[in-house]
Every structure is written in C-alpha cells, then in structure tokens.
CSV table of C-alpha atoms in Angstrom, one decimal:
chain,number,residue,atom,x,y,z
A,1400,MET,CA,2.9,2.5,-35.5
A,1401,SER,CA,2.5,5.8,-33.6
A,1402,THR,CA,5.4,7.8,-32.2
A,1403,THR,CA,4.2,6.7,-28.7
A,1404,GLU,CA,4.7,3.1,-29.6
A,1405,GLN,CA,8.2,3.7,-30.8
A,1406,ARG,CA,9.4,5.4,-27.6
A,1407,VAL,CA,12.2,3.9,-25.5
A,1408,ALA,CA,11.9,3.6,-21.8
A,1409,ILE,CA,14.5,2.9,-19.1
A,1410,VAL,CA,13.3,1.4,-15.8
A,1411,THR,CA,15.9,1.1,-13.1
A,1412,GLY,CA,15.6,-1.6,-10.5
A,1413,GLY,CA,13.6,-3.4,-13.1
A,1414,ALA,CA,14.4,-7.0,-12.2
A,1415,ARG,CA,11.7,-7.5,-9.7
A,1416,GLY,CA,8.8,-5.9,-7.8
A,1417,ILE,CA,7.5,-2.5,-8.8
A,1418,GLY,CA,10.3,-2.1,-11.4
A,1419,ALA,CA,9.5,-5.4,-13.2
A,1420,ALA,CA,5.7,-4.7,-13.1
A,1421,THR,CA,6.4,-1.2,-14.6
A,1422,ALA,CA,8.7,-2.6,-17.3
A,1423,LEU,CA,6.0,-5.1,-18.3
A,1424,ARG,CA,3.3,-2.4,-18.3
A,1425,LEU,CA,5.2,0.0,-20.5
A,1426,ALA,CA,6.0,-2.8,-22.9
A,1427,GLU,CA,2.3,-3.6,-23.1
A,1428,GLU,CA,1.8,0.0,-24.2
A,1429,GLY,CA,4.2,-0.4,-27.0
A,1430,ARG,CA,7.5,0.9,-25.5
A,1431,ALA,CA,10.8,-0.6,-26.1
A,1432,VAL,CA,12.1,-1.2,-22.5
A,1433,ALA,CA,15.6,-1.2,-21.1
A,1434,VAL,CA,15.5,-3.1,-17.8
A,1435,LEU,CA,18.3,-1.9,-15.6
A,1436,ASP,CA,19.4,-3.5,-12.4
A,1437,LEU,CA,22.6,-4.1,-10.5
A,1438,ASP,CA,22.8,-7.6,-11.7
A,1439,GLU,CA,22.2,-7.9,-15.5
A,1440,ALA,CA,21.3,-11.6,-15.2
A,1441,ALA,CA,18.5,-10.8,-12.7
A,1442,CYS,CA,16.8,-8.8,-15.5
A,1443,LYS,CA,16.5,-11.9,-17.7
A,1444,GLU,CA,13.0,-13.0,-16.5
A,1445,THR,CA,11.5,-9.6,-17.1
A,1446,VAL,CA,13.1,-9.2,-20.5
A,1447,GLU,CA,12.0,-12.7,-21.6
A,1448,LYS,CA,8.4,-11.9,-20.6
A,1449,ILE,CA,8.5,-8.8,-22.7
A,1450,THR,CA,10.1,-10.4,-25.8
A,1451,ALA,CA,7.8,-13.5,-25.5
A,1452,ALA,CA,4.8,-11.1,-25.9
A,1453,GLY,CA,6.4,-9.6,-29.0
A,1454,GLY,CA,8.0,-6.6,-27.4
A,1455,ARG,CA,11.5,-5.3,-27.5
A,1456,ALA,CA,13.6,-5.3,-24.3
A,1457,LEU,CA,17.2,-5.1,-23.2
A,1458,ALA,CA,18.8,-6.2,-19.9
A,1459,VAL,CA,21.5,-3.9,-18.7
A,1460,GLY,CA,23.6,-4.2,-15.6
A,1461,CYS,CA,24.2,-0.9,-13.9
A,1462,ASP,CA,25.0,0.5,-10.5
A,1463,VAL,CA,23.0,3.7,-10.7
A,1464,SER,CA,25.1,5.4,-8.1
A,1465,ASP,CA,28.2,5.1,-10.3
A,1466,ALA,CA,28.5,7.9,-12.8
A,1467,GLU,CA,30.6,6.0,-15.3
A,1468,GLN,CA,28.3,3.0,-15.3
A,1469,VAL,CA,25.3,5.2,-15.8
A,1470,THR,CA,26.9,7.0,-18.7
A,1471,ALA,CA,27.8,3.6,-20.3
A,1472,ALA,CA,24.4,2.1,-19.6
A,1473,VAL,CA,22.5,5.0,-21.2
A,1474,ALA,CA,24.8,5.0,-24.2
A,1475,ARG,CA,24.2,1.3,-24.7
A,1476,VAL,CA,20.4,1.7,-24.5
A,1477,ALA,CA,20.6,4.5,-27.1
A,1478,GLU,CA,22.7,2.3,-29.4
A,1479,GLU,CA,20.8,-1.0,-29.1
A,1480,LEU,CA,17.2,0.2,-28.5
A,1481,GLY,CA,17.1,3.9,-29.4
A,1482,ALA,CA,17.3,7.2,-27.6
A,1483,PRO,CA,15.6,6.9,-24.3
A,1484,THR,CA,12.8,9.5,-23.8
A,1485,ILE,CA,11.1,7.8,-20.8
A,1486,LEU,CA,12.9,7.3,-17.5
A,1487,VAL,CA,11.6,5.6,-14.4
A,1488,ASN,CA,13.9,6.0,-11.5
A,1489,ASN,CA,12.8,3.1,-9.4
A,1490,ALA,CA,16.1,1.5,-8.1
A,1491,GLY,CA,16.2,1.4,-4.3
A,1492,VAL,CA,17.6,-0.3,-1.3
A,1493,LEU,CA,16.7,-0.5,2.4
A,1494,ARG,CA,19.1,-0.1,5.3
A,1495,ASP,CA,16.5,0.4,8.1
A,1496,ASN,CA,17.5,1.0,11.7
A,1497,LEU,CA,16.7,3.4,14.5
A,1498,LEU,CA,18.8,6.6,14.4
A,1499,PHE,CA,21.1,5.6,17.2
A,1500,LYS,CA,21.9,2.3,15.5
A,1501,MET,CA,22.2,3.6,12.0
A,1502,SER,CA,25.7,3.6,10.6
A,1503,GLU,CA,27.1,6.1,8.2
A,1504,SER,CA,27.4,3.4,5.5
A,1505,ASP,CA,23.6,2.7,6.0
A,1506,TRP,CA,22.9,6.3,5.4
A,1507,ASP,CA,25.2,6.7,2.5
A,1508,MET,CA,24.1,3.6,0.7
A,1509,VAL,CA,20.4,4.6,0.7
A,1510,MET,CA,21.2,8.2,-0.3
A,1511,ASN,CA,23.5,7.1,-3.1
A,1512,VAL,CA,21.1,4.6,-4.7
A,1513,HIS,CA,17.9,6.7,-4.4
A,1514,LEU,CA,19.0,10.3,-4.7
A,1515,ARG,CA,22.4,10.2,-6.5
A,1516,GLY,CA,21.1,7.4,-8.8
A,1517,ALA,CA,18.0,9.4,-9.8
A,1518,PHE,CA,20.2,12.5,-10.4
A,1519,LEU,CA,22.8,10.6,-12.5
A,1520,MET,CA,20.2,8.8,-14.6
A,1521,SER,CA,18.1,12.0,-15.2
A,1522,ARG,CA,21.2,13.9,-16.2
A,1523,ALA,CA,22.3,11.2,-18.6
A,1524,CYS,CA,18.9,10.8,-20.2
A,1525,GLN,CA,17.8,14.4,-20.4
A,1526,LYS,CA,19.9,15.2,-23.5
A,1527,HIS,CA,18.1,12.5,-25.5
A,1528,MET,CA,14.8,13.9,-24.3
A,1529,VAL,CA,15.8,17.5,-25.2
A,1530,ASP,CA,16.9,16.4,-28.7
A,1531,ALA,CA,13.6,14.5,-29.2
A,1532,GLY,CA,11.5,17.4,-27.9
A,1533,PHE,CA,9.7,14.9,-25.6
A,1534,GLY,CA,10.5,13.4,-22.3
A,1535,ARG,CA,8.9,11.8,-19.3
A,1536,ILE,CA,10.7,11.3,-15.9
A,1537,VAL,CA,9.0,9.5,-13.1
A,1538,ASN,CA,10.7,9.2,-9.7
A,1539,LEU,CA,9.6,6.6,-7.1
A,1540,SER,CA,9.1,8.3,-3.8
A,1541,SER,CA,7.2,6.7,-0.9
A,1542,SER,CA,4.7,7.4,1.8
A,1543,SER,CA,7.8,7.1,4.0
A,1544,ALA,CA,8.7,10.6,2.7
A,1545,LEU,CA,6.2,11.8,5.4
A,1546,GLY,CA,8.4,10.2,8.1
A,1547,ASN,CA,8.6,6.6,9.3
A,1548,ARG,CA,10.2,5.1,12.4
A,1549,GLY,CA,13.4,3.3,11.7
A,1550,GLN,CA,13.8,4.8,8.3
A,1551,ALA,CA,15.6,8.1,8.7
A,1552,ASN,CA,17.7,7.4,5.7
A,1553,TYR,CA,15.0,6.1,3.4
A,1554,SER,CA,12.4,8.8,4.5
A,1555,ALA,CA,15.0,11.5,3.8
A,1556,ALA,CA,15.9,10.1,0.4
A,1557,LYS,CA,12.2,9.7,-0.6
A,1558,ALA,CA,11.4,13.2,0.5
A,1559,GLY,CA,14.5,14.4,-1.4
A,1560,LEU,CA,13.2,12.8,-4.6
A,1561,GLN,CA,10.1,14.9,-4.4
A,1562,GLY,CA,12.2,18.0,-4.3
A,1563,LEU,CA,14.3,16.8,-7.2
A,1564,THR,CA,11.1,16.0,-9.2
A,1565,LYS,CA,9.7,19.5,-8.8
A,1566,THR,CA,13.0,21.1,-9.7
A,1567,LEU,CA,13.4,18.9,-12.8
A,1568,ALA,CA,9.8,19.9,-13.8
A,1569,LYS,CA,10.8,23.5,-13.7
A,1570,GLU,CA,14.1,23.2,-15.5
A,1571,LEU,CA,13.0,20.8,-18.2
A,1572,GLY,CA,9.5,21.8,-18.9
A,1573,LYS,CA,10.4,24.2,-21.7
A,1574,PHE,CA,11.7,21.2,-23.6
A,1575,SER,CA,8.4,19.3,-23.3
A,1576,ILE,CA,9.8,17.1,-20.6
A,1577,THR,CA,7.7,16.4,-17.6
A,1578,ALA,CA,8.8,15.1,-14.2
A,1579,ASN,CA,6.5,13.6,-11.7
A,1580,ALA,CA,6.8,11.3,-8.7
A,1581,VAL,CA,4.8,8.3,-7.6
A,1582,ALA,CA,4.8,7.7,-3.8
A,1583,PRO,CA,3.6,4.1,-3.0
A,1584,GLY,CA,2.2,3.2,0.4
A,1585,PHE,CA,2.3,-0.5,1.5
A,1586,ILE,CA,3.1,-2.6,-1.6
A,1587,ALA,CA,3.7,-6.3,-1.2
A,1588,THR,CA,7.3,-6.7,-2.5
A,1589,ASP,CA,10.6,-8.2,-1.4
A,1590,MET,CA,11.3,-4.9,0.3
A,1591,THR,CA,8.2,-5.0,2.5
A,1592,ALA,CA,9.0,-8.6,3.2
A,1593,ALA,CA,12.4,-7.5,4.4
A,1594,THR,CA,10.7,-4.9,6.7
A,1595,ALA,CA,8.5,-7.6,8.2
A,1596,ALA,CA,11.6,-9.7,8.9
A,1597,ARG,CA,13.3,-6.7,10.5
A,1598,VAL,CA,10.5,-6.2,13.0
A,1599,GLY,CA,10.1,-10.0,13.5
A,1600,MET,CA,6.7,-10.5,11.9
A,1601,ASP,CA,5.4,-13.2,9.6
A,1602,PHE,CA,4.9,-11.5,6.2
A,1603,ASP,CA,1.3,-12.6,5.9
A,1604,ASP,CA,0.5,-11.3,9.3
A,1605,PHE,CA,2.4,-8.1,8.4
A,1606,GLN,CA,0.2,-7.6,5.3
A,1607,THR,CA,-3.0,-8.3,7.2
A,1608,ALA,CA,-2.1,-5.7,9.9
A,1609,ALA,CA,-1.2,-3.2,7.2
A,1610,ALA,CA,-4.4,-3.8,5.3
A,1611,SER,CA,-6.5,-3.1,8.4
A,1612,GLN,CA,-5.2,0.4,8.4
A,1613,ILE,CA,-5.8,1.1,4.7
A,1614,PRO,CA,-9.2,2.5,3.6
A,1615,VAL,CA,-9.5,0.1,0.7
A,1616,GLN,CA,-8.7,-2.8,3.1
A,1617,ARG,CA,-6.0,-4.4,1.1
A,1618,VAL,CA,-2.3,-3.9,0.6
A,1619,GLY,CA,-1.0,-2.6,-2.8
A,1620,ARG,CA,0.4,-4.7,-5.6
A,1621,PRO,CA,3.3,-3.7,-7.9
A,1622,GLU,CA,0.8,-3.5,-10.7
A,1623,ASP,CA,-1.1,-0.7,-8.8
A,1624,VAL,CA,2.0,1.4,-8.9
A,1625,ALA,CA,2.8,0.5,-12.5
A,1626,GLY,CA,-0.5,1.9,-13.6
A,1627,ALA,CA,0.2,5.3,-12.1
A,1628,ILE,CA,3.6,5.3,-13.7
A,1629,ALA,CA,2.2,4.4,-17.1
A,1630,TYR,CA,-0.2,7.4,-16.9
A,1631,PHE,CA,2.6,9.8,-16.2
A,1632,THR,CA,4.7,8.5,-19.1
A,1633,GLY,CA,1.9,8.8,-21.7
A,1634,ASP,CA,1.0,11.6,-24.1
A,1635,ALA,CA,-2.2,12.3,-22.1
A,1636,ALA,CA,-0.1,13.6,-19.1
A,1637,GLY,CA,1.8,16.2,-21.1
A,1638,PHE,CA,0.3,19.0,-19.0
A,1639,VAL,CA,0.9,17.3,-15.7
A,1640,SER,CA,4.3,18.0,-14.2
A,1641,GLY,CA,6.0,18.4,-10.8
A,1642,GLN,CA,3.3,16.4,-9.1
A,1643,VAL,CA,3.5,13.7,-6.4
A,1644,LEU,CA,0.9,11.0,-6.6
A,1645,TYR,CA,0.4,8.9,-3.5
A,1646,VAL,CA,-0.7,5.3,-4.4
A,1647,ALA,CA,-1.6,4.2,-1.0
A,1648,GLY,CA,-5.2,3.0,-0.9
A,1649,GLY,CA,-6.5,6.1,0.7
A,1650,PRO,CA,-5.5,9.5,2.2
A,1651,LEU,CA,-2.5,9.6,4.5
A,1652,ASP,CA,-2.8,11.3,7.9
C-alpha cells in the first residue's frame, strides 16, 4: 500500500450533496475518510457506503463554527483513523435574502459556518500536516463569489474563502502543504433545491432554466465537483497551490 492510500481525509458537510460525493470519491482513491456533519447520524449512509466497499470511514458530529467541537473532532479523527493530512472544507448553509430583508443572524450564520468553520478546521488540522510533511486543504467557494442577487452573505463568505485559500497557500507552502479552492457553479443539490423554493420555482424547471445558460447545456452534479477536489488532494497536484478552479460548465461572465 502506498503512502497515498494510507492518508486520512476529513470532509466537512459530508452527509449529503457535494460533501458525500467527495467522501466517496476520496475513499475510492484509498483514503480513510472522516465524514463530519452537524448531525453525526446523518453521516451514517455515507460511511456505510464507504465501509461496504472495503474502505475505512468514521462519522463525526461537529459544528465547525464551534472551536471546542472542532478541536475535539480533529483529535478523535487522529485517534481513530490517523492523523488527518487532507482537509476538505465543504460545510455550508444558506440564509438567502435581499439586503434590506437580511437579518444580522442570517449574515452571522453564513459567515460562521463558511469562513469561521474553514479557519477553525484548517488551524486544527495544519499541525498534523506540518508533522507529516504533507498536506492538502481544499476550500469550497462558489461562482456566487462573483456576486449574486439575494446572497450578500453567501457571496461575501465564498469570496472570503478564496482570500483565505491564497493566504494559507503562502503560509503553509514551505511545509509541503497546498491550499486550493473549488468554486462550483449550478450543482443539483439540496441547497439549489432550496434556492428554487425561495424564488418559487419547481426544481426541475429551475434546473432546465439554469442549463440553458450553461455552455455544456446541463447542470452540474456533485460528482463533477468531487473530481476536481480529488485532483487537488492528490500527489500530482503538489505544485498547484493558491488556485481557484471554477467548476461551472463553462466560463463565467
């Protein structure tokens, strides 16, 4: 077994959608995967799929915006699976609204989960990466980082993650730790279904409308994003750091 196959990955928000697809993809590539989500029980399906295929996985309940919970979660992963050297900061929430309707709690919730969560998880995992002389951090940004009506909080958080990514790349590069961001466009998940509901559209119609504006003429799937994340976490990407890859089916205007 190669060292790559023995590496331990943490995927936050791993119970469903992009997180679940990423956990499964990394497990297919030989990683042991800790599946983190707010509700540990919600991770059960993802973990069972990995273990049924012969992989190693662990479900961990964790609020990534809570420093004590993050410290405890990372310590548990290190004890039960091994020192984590791959981190995918995918956990996220939506609290969409137009600016004049957006509450302070809507703003704070999105910032805390996306930005504070990525900061806390990266800080907790980086020591394990430094000690190992290898690390991969992938942050989930979004095409919304370029601005999107009704998402002042989400857009700001996703743009902030790009800045965090580039800073981590500069600070941690000397330890052979890379940091990159993947910025999905329209991906069919529970989150985009919630957006459709917010604007009062049937989800199928919402996807059809979105696909008509995408050069490849389809919406994205969680597996599309997982493939990009898998690349950034592999040995072949050791000289790629501080980058933002838009997985959006074409160029964004």
